[in-house]
Every structure is written in structure tokens, then in C-alpha cells.
Coordinates of C-alpha atoms (C1' of nucleotides) in Angstrom, one line a residue:
Chain A
M1 CA 34.5 57.1 17.9
V2 CA 31.5 58.6 15.9
Y3 CA 32.6 57.6 12.3
R4 CA 33.5 54.0 11.2
R5 CA 34.0 52.6 7.9
T6 CA 31.1 50.9 6.7
H7 CA 30.8 48.2 4.3
Q8 CA 29.1 50.4 1.9
V9 CA 32.0 53.0 2.1
V10 CA 34.4 50.3 1.7
K11 CA 33.0 49.3 -1.4
R12 CA 32.9 52.7 -2.6
L13 CA 36.5 53.3 -1.9
A14 CA 37.4 50.5 -3.7
A15 CA 35.6 51.3 -6.7
R16 CA 36.7 54.7 -6.7
R17 CA 40.3 53.3 -6.8
S18 CA 39.5 51.0 -9.7
A19 CA 38.0 53.7 -11.4
I20 CA 41.3 55.8 -11.2
L21 CA 43.3 52.9 -12.5
A22 CA 40.9 52.1 -15.3
A23 CA 40.9 55.7 -16.2
A24 CA 44.7 55.4 -16.3
R25 CA 44.6 52.5 -18.4
E26 CA 42.2 53.8 -20.5
A27 CA 44.2 56.9 -21.1
A28 CA 47.2 55.0 -21.7
A29 CA 45.4 52.5 -24.2
E30 CA 44.2 55.9 -26.1
G31 CA 47.6 58.3 -26.0
G32 CA 50.2 56.1 -24.4
M33 CA 52.1 56.8 -20.8
V34 CA 52.2 60.5 -21.9
A35 CA 48.3 60.6 -21.8
V36 CA 48.6 59.3 -18.2
Q37 CA 48.6 62.7 -16.4
I38 CA 47.0 62.9 -12.8
A39 CA 44.6 65.9 -13.8
P40 CA 43.1 64.2 -17.3
V41 CA 43.0 60.9 -15.6
A42 CA 41.3 62.4 -12.6
V43 CA 39.0 64.3 -15.0
R44 CA 38.3 60.6 -16.5
A45 CA 37.7 59.2 -13.2
N46 CA 35.3 62.0 -11.9
V47 CA 37.5 62.9 -9.2
A48 CA 39.7 65.8 -8.6
A49 CA 43.6 65.5 -9.0
G50 CA 44.1 65.7 -5.0
T51 CA 42.0 62.5 -4.5
V52 CA 44.0 60.7 -6.7
Y53 CA 46.9 61.0 -4.0
R54 CA 44.3 59.6 -1.3
Y55 CA 44.7 56.3 -3.5
F56 CA 48.5 56.3 -4.8
P57 CA 51.0 58.1 -2.9
S58 CA 52.2 59.2 -6.5
K59 CA 52.1 59.2 -10.1
A60 CA 54.8 56.5 -10.2
D61 CA 52.8 54.1 -7.7
L62 CA 49.7 54.5 -10.1
I63 CA 51.7 53.8 -13.1
S64 CA 53.4 50.9 -11.3
E65 CA 50.0 49.1 -10.6
L66 CA 49.0 49.5 -13.9
I67 CA 52.1 47.9 -15.6
A68 CA 51.4 45.3 -12.6
E69 CA 47.8 44.7 -13.8
V70 CA 48.3 44.7 -17.5
S71 CA 51.1 42.2 -17.1
R72 CA 48.9 39.9 -14.8
D73 CA 46.4 39.8 -17.5
E74 CA 48.7 39.1 -19.8
L75 CA 50.5 36.5 -18.0
A76 CA 47.4 34.5 -17.6
A77 CA 46.4 34.6 -21.0
I78 CA 49.7 33.3 -21.9
R79 CA 49.2 30.4 -19.4
R80 CA 45.6 29.8 -20.4
A81 CA 46.8 29.3 -24.2
A82 CA 50.1 27.2 -23.6
D83 CA 48.3 24.7 -21.0
A84 CA 45.8 24.3 -23.6
A85 CA 48.3 23.1 -26.1
P86 CA 48.8 19.3 -26.6
G87 CA 52.6 19.2 -26.3
P88 CA 55.6 21.7 -25.0
S89 CA 56.3 22.4 -28.7
S90 CA 53.0 23.6 -29.3
A91 CA 52.8 25.3 -26.0
L92 CA 55.5 27.5 -26.6
A93 CA 54.1 28.4 -30.0
A94 CA 50.9 29.1 -28.2
A95 CA 52.5 31.4 -25.7
V96 CA 54.3 33.3 -28.7
T97 CA 51.3 33.8 -30.5
T98 CA 49.5 35.0 -27.7
V99 CA 52.1 37.6 -26.8
A100 CA 52.0 38.7 -30.4
V101 CA 48.2 39.1 -30.6
H102 CA 47.8 40.7 -27.3
T103 CA 50.7 43.1 -28.2
L104 CA 49.0 43.8 -31.5
S105 CA 45.4 44.2 -30.2
Q106 CA 46.5 46.9 -27.7
R107 CA 49.8 48.5 -29.4
K108 CA 49.9 51.6 -27.7
L109 CA 49.1 49.9 -24.3
A110 CA 51.8 47.7 -24.9
W111 CA 54.5 50.2 -25.9
G112 CA 53.7 52.3 -23.0
I113 CA 53.9 49.6 -20.5
L114 CA 56.8 48.1 -22.4
A115 CA 59.2 51.0 -23.3
E116 CA 57.6 54.6 -23.8
P117 CA 59.4 57.3 -22.2
V118 CA 57.6 58.2 -18.7
D119 CA 58.8 61.1 -16.6
V120 CA 58.6 59.0 -13.5
D121 CA 60.9 56.2 -12.6
V122 CA 58.5 52.9 -13.2
S123 CA 61.8 50.7 -14.1
A124 CA 61.3 48.6 -11.0
S125 CA 57.8 47.8 -12.1
R126 CA 58.4 47.3 -15.8
L127 CA 61.4 45.0 -15.0
A128 CA 58.8 42.8 -12.7
S129 CA 56.7 42.8 -15.5
R130 CA 59.1 41.6 -18.3
R131 CA 60.4 39.2 -15.9
E132 CA 57.0 37.5 -15.0
I133 CA 56.5 37.4 -19.0
A134 CA 59.7 36.1 -19.8
G135 CA 60.1 33.8 -17.0
E136 CA 56.8 32.2 -18.4
I137 CA 58.3 31.9 -21.8
A138 CA 61.6 30.6 -20.5
S139 CA 59.9 27.6 -18.5
R140 CA 58.1 27.0 -21.9
I141 CA 61.4 26.7 -24.0
D142 CA 62.9 24.8 -20.9
A143 CA 60.0 22.3 -21.1
A144 CA 60.5 22.0 -25.0
V145 CA 64.0 21.1 -24.1
R146 CA 63.4 18.7 -21.7
A147 CA 61.4 16.7 -24.0
G148 CA 64.0 16.7 -26.6
H149 CA 62.2 18.9 -29.1
L150 CA 64.9 21.6 -29.1
P151 CA 68.8 21.9 -28.5
A152 CA 70.2 22.9 -24.9
Q153 CA 70.3 26.4 -24.7
D154 CA 70.2 29.6 -22.0
T155 CA 66.6 29.5 -21.8
A156 CA 66.5 32.9 -20.1
L157 CA 68.4 34.5 -22.5
A158 CA 66.6 32.8 -25.4
A159 CA 63.3 34.1 -23.8
T160 CA 64.3 37.7 -23.4
A161 CA 65.6 37.6 -26.9
L162 CA 62.2 36.5 -28.4
L163 CA 60.3 38.9 -26.3
G164 CA 62.6 41.8 -27.8
A165 CA 62.0 40.3 -31.6
L166 CA 58.1 40.1 -31.0
H167 CA 58.0 43.6 -29.6
E168 CA 60.6 45.4 -31.8
A169 CA 58.7 43.5 -35.0
L170 CA 55.2 44.5 -33.8
V171 CA 55.2 47.5 -31.6
G172 CA 58.5 49.1 -32.4
P173 CA 59.3 52.3 -34.2
L174 CA 59.8 50.3 -37.3
A175 CA 56.8 48.1 -37.1
P176 CA 54.4 47.7 -39.9
D177 CA 52.0 50.6 -39.9
N178 CA 49.1 48.5 -42.3
L179 CA 48.5 46.2 -39.4
E180 CA 44.7 47.4 -39.0
D181 CA 44.1 44.8 -41.9
P182 CA 43.4 41.9 -40.3
V183 CA 44.9 39.4 -42.9
K184 CA 48.2 41.6 -42.7
L185 CA 48.0 41.4 -38.8
R186 CA 47.8 37.8 -38.9
D187 CA 50.6 37.3 -41.4
A188 CA 52.7 39.6 -39.1
V189 CA 51.5 37.4 -36.1
Q190 CA 52.6 34.3 -38.0
T191 CA 55.7 35.7 -39.3
V192 CA 57.2 36.7 -36.1
T193 CA 56.1 33.2 -34.5
L194 CA 57.9 31.5 -37.0
L195 CA 60.8 33.7 -36.4
A196 CA 60.9 32.9 -33.1
L197 CA 60.6 29.5 -32.8
R198 CA 63.1 28.8 -35.5
A199 CA 65.3 31.0 -33.1
V200 CA 65.0 28.6 -30.5
G201 CA 65.9 25.6 -32.7
V202 CA 62.4 24.5 -34.0
M203 CA 63.5 23.2 -38.1
D204 CA 61.7 25.3 -40.5
A205 CA 59.2 22.6 -41.5
R206 CA 58.0 22.0 -37.8
A207 CA 58.0 25.7 -36.8
R208 CA 55.6 26.1 -40.1
G209 CA 53.4 23.3 -39.0
L210 CA 53.3 24.6 -35.5
V211 CA 52.5 28.4 -36.7
V212 CA 49.7 26.7 -38.6
Q213 CA 48.0 24.9 -35.6
Q214 CA 47.8 28.5 -33.9
T215 CA 46.3 30.1 -36.9
V216 CA 42.5 29.3 -35.2
L217 CA 43.4 30.7 -31.7
P218 CA 44.4 34.3 -32.8
A219 CA 41.5 34.6 -35.5
K220 CA 39.4 34.3 -32.1
A221 CA 41.6 36.5 -29.9
L222 CA 41.6 39.0 -32.3
E223 CA 38.0 39.4 -32.6
G224 CA 37.7 40.8 -29.1
A225 CA 40.1 43.3 -29.9
Chain B
M1 CA 81.7 95.5 -43.7
V2 CA 84.4 95.7 -41.2
Y3 CA 84.2 92.3 -40.1
R4 CA 84.6 88.6 -41.9
R5 CA 84.8 85.3 -40.7
T6 CA 88.3 83.9 -41.5
H7 CA 89.3 80.7 -42.1
Q8 CA 90.8 80.5 -38.5
V9 CA 87.7 81.5 -37.1
V10 CA 85.4 78.8 -39.1
K11 CA 87.8 76.4 -37.9
R12 CA 87.3 77.6 -34.2
L13 CA 83.5 77.5 -34.8
A14 CA 83.3 74.2 -35.9
A15 CA 86.1 72.5 -33.1
R16 CA 83.6 74.1 -30.8
R17 CA 80.4 72.5 -32.5
S18 CA 82.4 69.2 -32.3
A19 CA 83.6 69.7 -28.8
I20 CA 79.8 70.2 -27.9
L21 CA 78.6 67.1 -29.7
A22 CA 81.7 65.1 -28.2
A23 CA 80.8 66.4 -24.7
A24 CA 77.1 64.9 -25.3
R25 CA 78.2 61.7 -26.5
E26 CA 80.7 61.4 -23.4
A27 CA 77.8 62.7 -20.9
A28 CA 75.5 60.0 -22.7
A29 CA 78.0 56.9 -22.6
E30 CA 78.8 57.8 -18.9
G31 CA 75.2 58.2 -17.7
G32 CA 72.8 57.8 -20.4
M33 CA 70.7 60.1 -22.2
V34 CA 69.5 61.7 -18.9
A35 CA 73.0 63.2 -18.2
V36 CA 72.8 64.9 -21.5
Q37 CA 71.6 68.1 -20.0
I38 CA 72.4 71.4 -21.6
A39 CA 74.3 72.8 -18.5
P40 CA 76.4 69.9 -17.6
V41 CA 77.5 69.1 -21.2
A42 CA 78.3 73.0 -21.5
V43 CA 80.6 72.9 -18.8
R44 CA 82.2 69.7 -20.3
A45 CA 82.6 71.4 -23.8
N46 CA 84.0 74.7 -21.8
V47 CA 81.3 77.0 -22.7
A48 CA 78.6 78.7 -21.4
A49 CA 75.1 77.2 -21.8
G50 CA 73.9 80.0 -23.9
T51 CA 76.5 78.9 -26.3
V52 CA 75.2 75.7 -26.9
Y53 CA 72.1 77.4 -28.5
R54 CA 74.3 79.2 -30.8
Y55 CA 75.1 75.8 -32.6
F56 CA 72.2 73.7 -31.9
P57 CA 68.8 75.2 -32.4
S58 CA 67.5 73.2 -29.4
K59 CA 68.2 70.1 -27.2
A60 CA 66.4 68.1 -29.6
D61 CA 68.7 69.0 -32.5
L62 CA 71.6 68.2 -30.2
I63 CA 70.5 64.7 -29.4
S64 CA 69.2 64.2 -32.9
E65 CA 72.6 64.6 -34.2
L66 CA 74.3 62.6 -31.7
I67 CA 72.1 59.8 -32.4
A68 CA 72.6 60.2 -36.2
E69 CA 76.7 60.3 -35.5
V70 CA 76.6 57.2 -33.3
S71 CA 74.2 55.3 -35.7
R72 CA 77.0 56.5 -38.7
D73 CA 79.5 55.2 -37.0
E74 CA 78.0 51.7 -36.3
L75 CA 76.6 51.3 -39.5
A76 CA 80.1 51.8 -41.1
A77 CA 81.3 49.2 -38.8
I78 CA 78.8 46.6 -39.8
R79 CA 79.5 47.4 -43.8
R80 CA 83.0 47.2 -42.9
A81 CA 82.7 43.7 -41.2
A82 CA 80.2 42.1 -43.6
D83 CA 82.0 43.3 -46.8
A84 CA 85.1 41.5 -45.6
A85 CA 83.0 38.1 -45.3
P86 CA 83.9 35.5 -47.9
G87 CA 79.9 35.0 -48.5
P88 CA 76.2 36.2 -47.7
S89 CA 75.6 33.9 -44.9
S90 CA 78.9 35.0 -43.5
A91 CA 78.4 38.5 -43.8
L92 CA 75.0 38.2 -42.1
A93 CA 76.6 36.4 -39.0
A94 CA 79.3 39.5 -39.4
A95 CA 76.7 42.0 -39.3
V96 CA 74.9 40.5 -36.6
T97 CA 77.9 40.0 -34.5
T98 CA 79.1 43.6 -35.2
V99 CA 76.1 45.0 -33.8
A100 CA 76.1 42.6 -31.0
V101 CA 79.7 43.7 -30.1
H102 CA 79.2 47.4 -30.5
T103 CA 76.2 47.5 -28.3
L104 CA 77.8 45.8 -25.5
S105 CA 80.9 47.6 -25.5
Q106 CA 78.8 50.6 -25.2
R107 CA 75.7 49.8 -23.1
K108 CA 74.8 53.1 -21.8
L109 CA 75.3 55.0 -25.0
A110 CA 73.4 51.8 -27.0
W111 CA 70.7 52.1 -24.8
G112 CA 70.4 55.9 -24.5
I113 CA 70.4 56.1 -28.7
L114 CA 67.5 53.2 -29.0
A115 CA 65.2 53.4 -26.2
E116 CA 65.8 55.5 -23.1
P117 CA 63.2 58.3 -22.2
V118 CA 64.4 61.7 -23.3
D119 CA 62.3 64.6 -22.2
V120 CA 62.6 66.1 -26.1
D121 CA 61.2 64.7 -29.2
V122 CA 64.0 62.5 -30.9
S123 CA 61.7 60.0 -32.4
A124 CA 62.4 61.1 -36.0
S125 CA 66.2 60.9 -35.6
R126 CA 65.6 57.6 -33.6
L127 CA 63.4 56.3 -36.4
A128 CA 65.7 57.2 -39.0
S129 CA 68.8 55.2 -37.2
R130 CA 67.0 52.4 -36.9
R131 CA 66.0 52.3 -40.1
E132 CA 69.3 52.7 -41.4
I133 CA 70.6 49.5 -39.1
A134 CA 67.6 47.7 -39.9
G135 CA 67.9 48.4 -43.7
E136 CA 71.6 47.1 -43.9
I137 CA 70.8 43.9 -41.9
A138 CA 67.6 43.4 -44.0
S139 CA 69.7 43.6 -47.3
R140 CA 72.2 40.9 -45.8
I141 CA 69.3 38.7 -45.2
D142 CA 68.2 39.5 -48.8
A143 CA 71.7 38.4 -50.6
A144 CA 71.5 35.3 -48.3
V145 CA 68.0 34.4 -49.5
R146 CA 69.0 35.2 -53.1
A147 CA 71.9 32.8 -52.8
G148 CA 69.5 30.0 -51.8
H149 CA 71.1 29.8 -47.9
L150 CA 67.9 30.9 -46.6
P151 CA 63.9 30.7 -47.0
A152 CA 62.3 33.6 -48.9
Q153 CA 60.7 35.5 -46.1
D154 CA 59.6 39.3 -45.1
T155 CA 63.4 40.3 -44.7
A156 CA 62.6 43.9 -43.5
L157 CA 60.5 42.6 -40.7
A158 CA 62.9 40.0 -39.9
A159 CA 65.8 42.5 -39.8
T160 CA 63.7 44.7 -37.4
A161 CA 63.1 41.8 -35.2
L162 CA 66.5 40.5 -35.1
L163 CA 67.8 43.7 -34.1
G164 CA 65.0 43.9 -31.4
A165 CA 66.3 40.4 -30.3
L166 CA 69.7 41.4 -29.9
H167 CA 68.8 44.6 -28.2
E168 CA 66.6 43.4 -25.6
A169 CA 69.0 40.6 -24.6
L170 CA 72.2 42.4 -24.6
V171 CA 71.1 45.9 -23.0
G172 CA 67.4 45.8 -22.1
P173 CA 66.3 45.7 -18.5
L174 CA 66.5 41.9 -18.3
A175 CA 70.0 41.6 -20.2
P176 CA 72.5 39.6 -17.9
D177 CA 74.5 41.9 -15.3
N178 CA 77.6 39.8 -15.4
L179 CA 78.7 41.0 -18.7
E180 CA 81.7 42.6 -17.5
D181 CA 83.4 39.6 -17.4
P182 CA 84.9 38.8 -21.2
V183 CA 84.1 35.4 -21.3
K184 CA 80.3 35.8 -20.4
L185 CA 80.2 38.9 -23.0
R186 CA 81.5 36.6 -25.5
D187 CA 79.1 34.0 -24.6
A188 CA 76.4 36.1 -24.8
V189 CA 77.4 37.6 -28.1
Q190 CA 77.4 33.8 -29.5
T191 CA 74.3 33.1 -28.0
V192 CA 72.2 35.9 -29.6
T193 CA 74.0 35.6 -32.8
L194 CA 73.3 31.9 -32.9
L195 CA 69.3 32.8 -31.9
A196 CA 69.4 35.5 -34.9
L197 CA 70.8 33.2 -37.3
R198 CA 68.3 30.3 -36.5
A199 CA 65.4 32.9 -36.6
V200 CA 66.1 33.6 -40.4
G201 CA 66.6 29.8 -41.3
V202 CA 69.8 29.2 -40.9
M203 CA 70.2 25.5 -39.9
D204 CA 71.3 25.0 -36.3
A205 CA 74.5 23.1 -37.2
R206 CA 75.8 25.6 -39.7
A207 CA 74.9 28.6 -37.8
R208 CA 76.9 27.1 -34.9
G209 CA 79.7 26.7 -37.5
L210 CA 79.3 30.7 -38.7
V211 CA 78.8 31.7 -34.9
V212 CA 82.6 30.0 -34.5
Q213 CA 83.8 31.7 -37.4
Q214 CA 82.9 34.9 -36.0
T215 CA 84.5 34.4 -32.9
V216 CA 88.1 36.1 -33.9
L217 CA 86.4 39.3 -35.0
P218 CA 84.7 40.2 -31.7
A219 CA 87.8 39.2 -29.7
K220 CA 89.7 41.8 -31.3
A221 CA 86.8 44.2 -31.5
L222 CA 86.2 44.0 -27.8
E223 CA 89.9 44.7 -26.9
G224 CA 89.2 48.2 -28.0
A225 CA 86.3 48.6 -25.6
Chain C
dA1 C1' 93.3 103.1 -32.4
dT2 C1' 88.9 102.3 -33.4
dC3 C1' 84.6 100.9 -34.8
dT4 C1' 81.8 97.2 -36.6
dG5 C1' 79.6 93.4 -35.7
dC6 C1' 80.0 88.6 -34.3
dT7 C1' 80.3 85.5 -30.5
dC8 C1' 80.2 84.2 -25.8
dT9 C1' 78.3 84.6 -21.0
dG10 C1' 75.2 83.3 -17.2
dA11 C1' 71.5 85.0 -14.7
dA12 C1' 67.0 85.5 -15.1
dT13 C1' 62.7 83.7 -17.5
dA14 C1' 59.1 80.4 -18.8
dG15 C1' 56.5 76.4 -19.3
dT16 C1' 55.4 72.5 -17.3
dT17 C1' 53.1 68.9 -14.3
dG18 C1' 53.8 66.5 -10.1
dT19 C1' 52.2 67.3 -5.4
dT20 C1' 50.3 69.2 -1.0
dC21 C1' 46.8 71.2 2.1
dA22 C1' 43.5 74.5 4.1
dG23 C1' 38.9 74.6 3.7
dT24 C1' 34.3 72.2 2.5
dT25 C1' 31.6 68.3 2.4
dC26 C1' 29.9 63.9 3.0
dT27 C1' 29.1 59.6 6.4
dT28 C1' 28.4 57.6 10.4
dG29 C1' 26.9 57.0 15.3
dC30 C1' 24.3 58.9 19.0
Chain D
dG1 C1' 20.0 67.1 14.5
dC2 C1' 24.6 67.2 15.7
dA3 C1' 29.3 66.1 16.7
dA4 C1' 33.5 64.1 15.0
dG5 C1' 35.7 62.2 11.7
dA6 C1' 36.9 61.2 7.1
dA7 C1' 36.9 61.8 2.2
dC8 C1' 37.3 65.3 -1.3
dT9 C1' 38.2 69.5 -3.9
dG10 C1' 41.2 72.3 -6.6
dA11 C1' 43.6 76.7 -6.6
dA12 C1' 48.2 77.4 -5.0
dC13 C1' 52.9 75.7 -5.1
dA14 C1' 57.1 73.5 -5.9
dA15 C1' 60.9 71.8 -8.6
dC16 C1' 63.2 71.0 -12.4
dT17 C1' 65.5 72.1 -16.7
dA18 C1' 65.6 74.1 -21.3
dT19 C1' 65.4 78.5 -23.3
dT20 C1' 66.4 83.5 -23.8
dC21 C1' 68.6 87.9 -24.1
dA22 C1' 70.8 92.4 -22.6
dG23 C1' 75.5 93.1 -21.8
dA24 C1' 80.7 91.8 -22.0
dG25 C1' 84.3 90.3 -25.0
dC26 C1' 86.7 89.7 -29.0
dA27 C1' 88.0 89.4 -34.2
dG28 C1' 88.9 91.8 -38.3
dA29 C1' 89.1 95.8 -41.3
dT30 C1' 90.8 100.6 -42.0

DNA sequence: ATCTGCTCTGAATAGTTGTTCAGTTCTTGC
DNA sequence: GCAAGAACTGAACAACTATTCAGAGCAGAT
């Protein structure tokens, strides 16, 4: 055995793998999932097409990891925002706002991760991604219900419906197209957050209060976008 | 000119066109949009593959017409249900329930029309379809707002969000899978209708009342499914 | 009956991309 | 250096289906 993976090589391999994933993510962010094709991604990562297959068994695996990665990031952001909130209703509002802001600040990526047609089967990974996010929202709704702030309900279904509403309203084909304007964007975030909170049973007046509370957060988050 | 299209021929041609469309619809209902492939559709319509192209310039056109047709049917059903309601809030509830019931009774078709990946570009037609349905819902919300039953709001955005919520909760990948059971199915319809009504600002108690009012309708409609 | 022109057929074509693999280049240990 | 093995390359391949088109079949007028 005259060849052994040295630490340096291991690092380089890992870096290359990340580069490929990052290239895929960039491609998706710029052009949606259609743009995530092996050859262009390889070029972007400074690698030959064949090399991609040394790191990912198939395009489906590459995209699945991409979805998982983005999903992880989003879940972390939701938790961070919700955990910083003073109470369960506020946490729910924060979670919803976070999803809305994230979705909006990376529209193409979000659409690609969620629903854009892909030529390979990534349904398992999309399902997992949705499950994670929906589960988190469901548990926040649940906390608010347990605290007596909301009526008892099927929290899993409610969480699913909320996400559907957010996504359709913000990145679906009927989403307003003037969201480049930061003011319109914030209005859209507030409107959908309000809808979402009322949907699970927050009273109109209280929901409006919670939405206002959240206004500081998205302003900060959106600057980074 | 020794040949002229006689009435009989015109009728046969029209019938054949319908047969192809119907075949496509059946295929979509059974296997989703992936099953709408030229060769299988042709077989189902008792026609050769090439013949399809004498009626539809391309697969995209075929699917676009399919989407338009289904969409027209749905819109008509929504109007019928809403117009039969005694007042604006009730009409809104009826409209939402109708969408939910239709979506559920033809899950694969609904998913295909709405969001399933297709290898050709049908986004224009999907957009039109969504616009029609969302427009109808928006105008029902608007009526309820004008009647003073709901707070003022961006009705277009609200309608979009409602549809997103319904679709995601009922035919999206996280939709409950026990909806074969008619009782569970009705529960699901009621739950999402309740969420939708509350989202636009109907108070919890009143929303529950409206949902109960709608219980007769879906029971009848679902029998036909 | 027959000619004309429309309609239908279905095998062949074409275009698109994911995937492979024989050959090349690089890395490591001696 | 050099041998051995790993990693990389990129052109060729494969598979899948929408689409085409030359020829066969049919309907209508005379």
C-alpha cells in the first residue's frame, strides 16, 4: 500500500464536495432547479462532469443533499427566531415571519426546493424537508394551544396549510411581482403573517399586535438578502 | 375542388378531438401528468400517435387545453355553489368548501393541474387557471368585506394564500393519507375550511357555524366522486 | 369508377441530458 | 525517481419521448 489518504487530501476532497454543492446551490438560486444540470454545475465548481459522480452517485442525490442543506438552514433560522420570542404566540409569529422572510429573500431557491419540476425524483427529500419545517411550526402552534392562546385543533394539518399559504402567496405563480420594493415586501410579509395567525385562531386585534412586534426582525434579516 | 368537409366529417373530427382530450384527462386522473404521454394517450383514444398532432400542435397545447378544461369545470362549480348561498360569508364558505371537495375527489388530477412537474412548459396555462380560480375567491372575499363581515384586506393576496393552504393541506405531499375514509375526508374539508375562513378574519364561532352549514353540500358532492 | 385531396398511420428521427469509462494526471511512500 | 493506487477528465453512450413524414386509407364530387 503505497498510497494513503493524507489529511491534506481528505480536506481537499471535502472542499471539492462542498464546492460542487455550493455550485449547485448558486445555480438553483440564480436559475431555479432547471439550471442545476450536471455539466454547468461542474463548470461552476471547476471540475469535469465525471468528477461530480465521484462525489454524488446521481443527480438525484446531489439535489437531495441540496434540498436537505437549505432545509437545515431554514429550520435553524426558525428555531432561533422562535426561541428568542417572549411567549408561545409570539414564537409562532416569529416562526411564521421567519419562513416568509427567508422564502422571499431567496425566491428562486425556495421555489426550486419546494415545488419546481425536476427531471429526477427528489420527492423523498422534498417530503423530508417539508416534514421538518411543518413539524417545527406544528409544535409552535401546539405550544400556543397548550398555553390556552389558541383553540384546540389538528396542528399538523394547520401547519401544513400555513406553509402552503405562505409559499403560494409569496413565491407561487400568483405571487405579487413588485416585491423588489422593500416596503411592498414588508407589507407582503405582514399580510401573510396576519392571515396565518388568524387562521389558527388568533383574534384579529391580537394578531395585528404580534405582527407589529415582528416588524423589527424581518427588517434586519432582509438587509442581509 | 372535389373534396369538401361534410357535416358528418366535421362532427367526427370534433368527436375525435374530444376523445383525445378525454383520454388525456383520464390518464391524468389515473396516473398524474407523467401518465399523459402522447403514445399512451393515443392508444387510449384509439388513434395513432401522429394523429394527435393533427389536433394539437404539441404536447404543451394538449396539456394546456386539459388544464383549461378542468379549470373551467371547477370555476363553474364554485360559482354554482357560491351563488346558491344566502349571503356573502356563506358564499365564501361555499366557495372554499367546493374547492376543497373538488380537489379531494380528484386528487391526482388536481395535483397534475396545479403543480406536478411536466416536461413541457405549461406555466402560462397553469397561471391562467390559478388566476381564474383565485379571482373568483377574491371577489367573494371582497363581497364579504363590502358587506362589513370581514376586515378590509388585500383580497387578491388573501385568495392566493387560501388556495395555497387548501392545496397544500389536501393534495400536497404532507396531506393526510387516510382520506379514503369518508369521515376523515369530511373532517379534513371542514378543518381547512375553518382555517381559511378564520384567516380572512371570520371570528372563530361564526366560522364554525358557516362550516356546519356547508356540511350538507360536500356530503352530496362527495357521493359522486 | 375514379380522381382529388384530406386524414390517418407508426416507424424512424431528433434533441436533450444524465451517466459511464478508458485513458491521463496527481499523490504518496519508499 | 518510481511504482501503485487514487482522483480526474471529457468525449462517447444510453435512454427516453416528443415530433415528423412518406406512404396507406378514406370520403366526397363528378
